[in-house]
Short mmCIF file of C-alpha atoms and ligand atoms in Angstrom, two decimals:
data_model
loop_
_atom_site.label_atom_id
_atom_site.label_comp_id
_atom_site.label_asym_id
_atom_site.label_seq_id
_atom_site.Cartn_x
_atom_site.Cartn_y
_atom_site.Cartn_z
CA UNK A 1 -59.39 85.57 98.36
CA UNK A 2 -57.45 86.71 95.63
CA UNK A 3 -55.26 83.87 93.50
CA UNK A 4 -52.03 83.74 94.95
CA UNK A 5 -49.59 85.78 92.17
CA UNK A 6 -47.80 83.99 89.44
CA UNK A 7 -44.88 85.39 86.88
CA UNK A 8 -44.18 83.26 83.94
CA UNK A 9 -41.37 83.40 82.18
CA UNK A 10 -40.56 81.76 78.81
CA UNK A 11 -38.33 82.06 76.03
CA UNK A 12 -35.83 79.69 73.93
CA UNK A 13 -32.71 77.41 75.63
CA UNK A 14 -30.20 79.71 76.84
CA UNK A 15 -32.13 82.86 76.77
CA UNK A 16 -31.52 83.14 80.29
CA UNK A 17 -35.11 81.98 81.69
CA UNK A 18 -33.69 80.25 84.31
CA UNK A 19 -31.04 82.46 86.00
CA UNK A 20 -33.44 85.08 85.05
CA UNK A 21 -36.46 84.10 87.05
CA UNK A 22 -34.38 82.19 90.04
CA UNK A 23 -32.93 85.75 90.51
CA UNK A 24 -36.50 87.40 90.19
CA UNK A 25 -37.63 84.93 92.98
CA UNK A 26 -34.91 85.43 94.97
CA UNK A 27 -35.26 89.22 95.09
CA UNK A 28 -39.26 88.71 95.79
CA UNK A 29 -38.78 85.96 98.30
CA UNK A 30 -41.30 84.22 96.10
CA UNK A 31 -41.22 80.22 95.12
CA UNK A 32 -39.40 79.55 92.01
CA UNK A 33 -40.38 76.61 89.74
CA UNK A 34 -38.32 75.26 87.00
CA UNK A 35 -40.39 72.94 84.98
CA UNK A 36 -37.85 71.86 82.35
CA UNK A 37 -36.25 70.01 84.98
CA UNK A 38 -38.91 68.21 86.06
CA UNK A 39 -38.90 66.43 82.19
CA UNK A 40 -34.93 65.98 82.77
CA UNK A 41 -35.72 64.32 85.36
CA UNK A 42 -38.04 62.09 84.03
CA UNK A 43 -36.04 60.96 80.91
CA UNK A 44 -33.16 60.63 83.48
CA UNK A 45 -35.37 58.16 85.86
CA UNK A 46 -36.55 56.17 82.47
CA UNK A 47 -33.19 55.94 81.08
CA UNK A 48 -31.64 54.17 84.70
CA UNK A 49 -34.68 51.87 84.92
CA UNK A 50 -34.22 50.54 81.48
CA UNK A 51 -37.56 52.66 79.99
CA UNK A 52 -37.61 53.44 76.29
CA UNK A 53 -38.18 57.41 75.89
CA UNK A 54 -41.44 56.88 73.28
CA UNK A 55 -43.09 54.04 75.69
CA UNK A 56 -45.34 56.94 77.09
CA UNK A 57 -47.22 54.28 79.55
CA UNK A 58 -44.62 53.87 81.63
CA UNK A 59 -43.16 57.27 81.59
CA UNK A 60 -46.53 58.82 82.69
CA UNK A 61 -46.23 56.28 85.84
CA UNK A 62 -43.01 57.61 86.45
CA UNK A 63 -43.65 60.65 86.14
CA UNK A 64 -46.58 60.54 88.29
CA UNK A 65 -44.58 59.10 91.28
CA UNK A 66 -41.17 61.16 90.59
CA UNK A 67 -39.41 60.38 93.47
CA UNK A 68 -37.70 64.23 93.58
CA UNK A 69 -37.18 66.65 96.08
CA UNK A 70 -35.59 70.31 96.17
CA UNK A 71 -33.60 70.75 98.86
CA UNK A 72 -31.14 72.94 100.12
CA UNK A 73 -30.49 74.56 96.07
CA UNK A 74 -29.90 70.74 94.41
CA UNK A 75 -32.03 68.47 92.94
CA UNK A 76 -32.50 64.81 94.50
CA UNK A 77 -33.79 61.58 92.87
CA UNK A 78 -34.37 58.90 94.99
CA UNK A 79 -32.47 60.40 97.77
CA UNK A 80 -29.81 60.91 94.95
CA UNK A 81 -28.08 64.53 94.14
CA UNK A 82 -28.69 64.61 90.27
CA UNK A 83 -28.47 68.04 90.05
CA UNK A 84 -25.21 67.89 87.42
CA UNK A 85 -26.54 64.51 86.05
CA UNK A 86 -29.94 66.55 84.82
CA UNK A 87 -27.90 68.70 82.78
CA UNK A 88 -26.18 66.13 80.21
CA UNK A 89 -27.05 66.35 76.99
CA UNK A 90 -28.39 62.90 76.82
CA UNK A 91 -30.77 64.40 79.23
CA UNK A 92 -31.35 67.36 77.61
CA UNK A 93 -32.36 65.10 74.52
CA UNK A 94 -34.12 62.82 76.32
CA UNK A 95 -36.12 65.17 78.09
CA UNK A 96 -37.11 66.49 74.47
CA UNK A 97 -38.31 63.34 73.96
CA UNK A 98 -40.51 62.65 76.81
CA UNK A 99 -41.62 66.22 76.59
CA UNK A 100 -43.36 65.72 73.68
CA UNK A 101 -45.70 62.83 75.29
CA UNK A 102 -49.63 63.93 76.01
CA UNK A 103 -49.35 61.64 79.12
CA UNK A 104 -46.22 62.60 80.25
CA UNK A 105 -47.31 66.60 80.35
CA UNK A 106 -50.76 65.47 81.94
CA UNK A 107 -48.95 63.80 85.08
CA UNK A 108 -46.58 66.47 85.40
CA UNK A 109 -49.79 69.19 85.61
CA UNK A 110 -50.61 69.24 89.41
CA UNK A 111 -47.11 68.60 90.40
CA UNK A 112 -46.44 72.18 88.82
CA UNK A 113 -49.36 74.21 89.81
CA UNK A 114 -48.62 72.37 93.01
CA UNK A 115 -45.80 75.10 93.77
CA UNK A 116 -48.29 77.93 93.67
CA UNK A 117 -47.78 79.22 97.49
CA UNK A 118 -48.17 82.58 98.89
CA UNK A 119 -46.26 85.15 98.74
CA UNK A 120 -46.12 84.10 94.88
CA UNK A 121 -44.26 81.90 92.38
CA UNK A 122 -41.46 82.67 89.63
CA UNK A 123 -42.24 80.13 87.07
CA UNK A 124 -40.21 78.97 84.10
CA UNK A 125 -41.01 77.02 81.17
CA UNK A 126 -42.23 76.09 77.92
CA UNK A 127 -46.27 75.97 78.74
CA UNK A 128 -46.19 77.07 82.07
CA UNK A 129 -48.18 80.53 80.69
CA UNK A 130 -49.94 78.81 78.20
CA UNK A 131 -51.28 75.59 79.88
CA UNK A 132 -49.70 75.26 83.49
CA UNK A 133 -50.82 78.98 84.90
CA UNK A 134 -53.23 80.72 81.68
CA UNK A 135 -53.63 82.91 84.35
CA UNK A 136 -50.71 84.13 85.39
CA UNK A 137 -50.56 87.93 86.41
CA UNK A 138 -47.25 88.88 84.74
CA UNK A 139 -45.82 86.78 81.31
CA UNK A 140 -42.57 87.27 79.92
CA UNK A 141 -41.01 85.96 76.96
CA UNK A 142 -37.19 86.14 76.94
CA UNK A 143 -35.15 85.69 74.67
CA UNK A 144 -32.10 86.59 72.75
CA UNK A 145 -30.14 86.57 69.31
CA UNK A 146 -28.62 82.43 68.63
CA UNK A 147 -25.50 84.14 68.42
CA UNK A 148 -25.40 85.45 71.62
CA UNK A 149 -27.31 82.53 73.58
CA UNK A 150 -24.62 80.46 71.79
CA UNK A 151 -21.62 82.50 73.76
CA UNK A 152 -23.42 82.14 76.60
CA UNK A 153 -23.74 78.37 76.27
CA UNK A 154 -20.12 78.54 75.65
CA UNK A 155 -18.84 80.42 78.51
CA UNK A 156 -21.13 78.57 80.71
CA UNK A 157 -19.74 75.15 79.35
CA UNK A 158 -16.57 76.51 79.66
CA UNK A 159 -16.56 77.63 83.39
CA UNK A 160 -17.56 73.85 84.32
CA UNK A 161 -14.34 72.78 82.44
CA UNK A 162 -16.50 71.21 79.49
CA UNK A 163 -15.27 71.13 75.88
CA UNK A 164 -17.43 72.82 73.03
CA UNK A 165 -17.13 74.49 69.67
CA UNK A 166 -19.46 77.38 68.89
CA UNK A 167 -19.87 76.50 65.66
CA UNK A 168 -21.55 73.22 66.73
CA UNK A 169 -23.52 74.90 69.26
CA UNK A 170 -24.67 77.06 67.45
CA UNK A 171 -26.07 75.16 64.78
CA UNK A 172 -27.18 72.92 67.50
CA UNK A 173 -29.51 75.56 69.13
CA UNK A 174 -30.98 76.65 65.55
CA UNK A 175 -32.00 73.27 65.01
CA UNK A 176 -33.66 72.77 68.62
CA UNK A 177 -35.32 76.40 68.16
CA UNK A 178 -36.84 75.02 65.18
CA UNK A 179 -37.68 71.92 66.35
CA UNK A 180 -39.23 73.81 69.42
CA UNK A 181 -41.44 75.78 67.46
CA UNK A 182 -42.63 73.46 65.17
CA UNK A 183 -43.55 70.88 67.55
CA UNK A 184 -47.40 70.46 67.50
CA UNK A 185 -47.71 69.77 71.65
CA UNK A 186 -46.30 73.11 73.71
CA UNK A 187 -44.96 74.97 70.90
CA UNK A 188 -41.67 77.67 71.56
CA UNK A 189 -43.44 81.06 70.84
CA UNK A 190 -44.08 84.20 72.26
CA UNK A 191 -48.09 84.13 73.87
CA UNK A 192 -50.09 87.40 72.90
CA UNK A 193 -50.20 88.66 76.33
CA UNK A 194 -46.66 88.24 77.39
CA UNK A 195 -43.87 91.05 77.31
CA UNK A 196 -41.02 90.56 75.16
CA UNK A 197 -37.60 90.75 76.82
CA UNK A 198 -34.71 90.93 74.22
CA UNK A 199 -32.05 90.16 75.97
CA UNK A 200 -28.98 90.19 72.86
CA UNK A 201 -27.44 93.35 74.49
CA UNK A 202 -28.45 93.49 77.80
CA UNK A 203 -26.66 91.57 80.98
CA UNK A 204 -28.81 89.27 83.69
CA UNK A 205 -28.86 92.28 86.17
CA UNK A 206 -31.07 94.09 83.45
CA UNK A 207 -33.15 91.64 82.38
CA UNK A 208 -33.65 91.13 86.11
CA UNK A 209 -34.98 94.84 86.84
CA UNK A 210 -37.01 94.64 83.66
CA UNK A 211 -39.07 91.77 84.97
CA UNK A 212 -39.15 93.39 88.98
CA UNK A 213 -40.37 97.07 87.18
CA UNK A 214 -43.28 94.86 86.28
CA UNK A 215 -43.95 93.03 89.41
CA UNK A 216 -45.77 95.96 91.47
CA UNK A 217 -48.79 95.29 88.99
CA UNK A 218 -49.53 91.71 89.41
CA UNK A 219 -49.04 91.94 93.49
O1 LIG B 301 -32.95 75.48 79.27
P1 LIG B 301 -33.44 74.73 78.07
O2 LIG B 301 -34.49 75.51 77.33
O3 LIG B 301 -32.37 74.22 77.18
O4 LIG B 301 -34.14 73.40 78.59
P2 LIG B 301 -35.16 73.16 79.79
O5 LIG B 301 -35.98 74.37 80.08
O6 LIG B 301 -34.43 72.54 80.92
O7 LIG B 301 -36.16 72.08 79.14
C1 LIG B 301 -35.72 70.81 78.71
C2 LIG B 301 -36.72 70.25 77.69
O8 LIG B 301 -38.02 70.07 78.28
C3 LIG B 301 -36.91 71.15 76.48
O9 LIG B 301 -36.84 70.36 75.30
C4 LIG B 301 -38.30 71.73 76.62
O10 LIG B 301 -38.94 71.88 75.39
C5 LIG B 301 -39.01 70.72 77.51
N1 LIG B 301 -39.94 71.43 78.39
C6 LIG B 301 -41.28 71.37 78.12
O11 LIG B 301 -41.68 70.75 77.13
N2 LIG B 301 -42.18 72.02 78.92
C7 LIG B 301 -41.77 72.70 80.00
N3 LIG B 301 -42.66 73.32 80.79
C8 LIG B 301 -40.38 72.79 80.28
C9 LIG B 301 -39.49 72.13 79.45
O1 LIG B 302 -32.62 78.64 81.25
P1 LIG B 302 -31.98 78.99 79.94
O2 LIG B 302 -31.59 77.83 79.12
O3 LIG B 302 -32.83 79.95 79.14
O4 LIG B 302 -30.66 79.83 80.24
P2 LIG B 302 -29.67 79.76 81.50
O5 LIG B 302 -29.36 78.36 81.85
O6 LIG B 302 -30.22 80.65 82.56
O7 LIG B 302 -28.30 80.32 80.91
C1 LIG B 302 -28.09 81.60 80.55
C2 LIG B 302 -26.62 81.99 80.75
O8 LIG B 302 -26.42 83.24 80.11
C3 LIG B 302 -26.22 82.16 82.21
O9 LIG B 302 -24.87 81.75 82.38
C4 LIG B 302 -26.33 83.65 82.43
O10 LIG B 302 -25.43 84.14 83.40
C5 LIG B 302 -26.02 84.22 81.05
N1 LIG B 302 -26.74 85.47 80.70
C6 LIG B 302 -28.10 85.60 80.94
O11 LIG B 302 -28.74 84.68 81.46
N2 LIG B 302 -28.77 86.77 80.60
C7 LIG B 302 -28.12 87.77 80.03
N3 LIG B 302 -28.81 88.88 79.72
C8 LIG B 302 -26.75 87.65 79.76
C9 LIG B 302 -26.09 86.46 80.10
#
């Protein structure tokens, strides 16, 4: 039988990946994975039971037996809607943290390629085409100018009532780009056989029929 069809889509924080690809699977009717919720969620479980975010022991447990479900569009922990909760900075940090631990990423493989289902999967990611799904039949990397991922940080902040200052985020995303890419376990950069989607002057409903020109290939 042939391997059931897999788009992966990567790029740097607030490129658009996720509204991106949850659009692409919507449109498809496919399965849609975000994977950088799945490490929220884990530095959000280890900070409410007390954990440290280096003790990589115990996060790995946790991880392995992540209590989460994804029903009905929000995101449940322990029977718990965390779906707002995951996207706090301190878990945004914090899942930066626990990201970066070898044992961590190893209990967190199966649960991904665990969403693999026919008709096909939208995933999203950091590794997800370079270790989750190498073999995925369509990669993008997406991505756009700081400046502009920056405004749309901003206005995205700004519709949930939140208070922020470009300037500071901004500089904040530089530093976490650089962080990202310099980081010796799942690197930020763009894999030799994925597509790069700029993004700086285009809208989500064009990055969106970028991606679905691409999709009669890979089915
Ligand atoms: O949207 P944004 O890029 O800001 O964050 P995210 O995709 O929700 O990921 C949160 C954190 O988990 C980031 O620091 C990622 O580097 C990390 N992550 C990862 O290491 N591997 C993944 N497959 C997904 C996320
Ligand atoms: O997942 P990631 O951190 O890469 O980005 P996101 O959470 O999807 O946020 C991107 C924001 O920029 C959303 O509010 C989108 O509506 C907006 N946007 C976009 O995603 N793509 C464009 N080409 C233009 C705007």
């Amino acid at each position: 039988a042939r391997p059931v069809p897999v788009i992966a889509i990567d790029g740097p924080s607030a490129s658009g990946k996720g509204t991106v690809a949850a659009r692409v699977a919507e449109a498809l009717g496919w399965h849609y994975l975000d994977s950088g919720s799945l490490y929220r969620l884990v530095a959000l479980a280890g900070m409410r039971a007390g954990v440290a975010l280096d003790d990589e022991a115990r996060l790995a447990g946790i991880a392995a037996a992540l209590p989460v479900s994804f029903e009905g569009g929000r995101i449940w922990l322990e029977g718990k809607d965390v779906t707002e909760d995951i996207r706090a900075e301190a878990c945004s940090v914090g899942a930066s943290k626990v990201a970066a631990l070898p044992a961590v990423r190893e209990a967190l493989l199966d649960r991904q390629r665990d969403y693999r289902a026919a008709p096909g999967l939208v995933a999203e990611g950091r590794d997800i085409g370079s270790v989750v799904f190498p073999d995925a039949q369509l990669k993008v990397f997406l991505t756009a100018s700081a400046e502009a991922r920056a405004e749309r940080r901003y206005k995205q902040l700004m519709e949930k009532g939140m208070a922020a200052s470009m300037e500071s985020l901004l500089r904040d995303l530089q530093e976490r780009d650089a962080r990202d890419a310099a980081r010796p376990v799942a690197p930020l950069k763009q894999l030799p056989d994925a597509e790069l989607l700029d993004t700086t002057q285009m809208d989500v409903k064009q990055a969106v029929s970028f991606v679905l020109e691409r999709v009669p290939a890979v089915e």
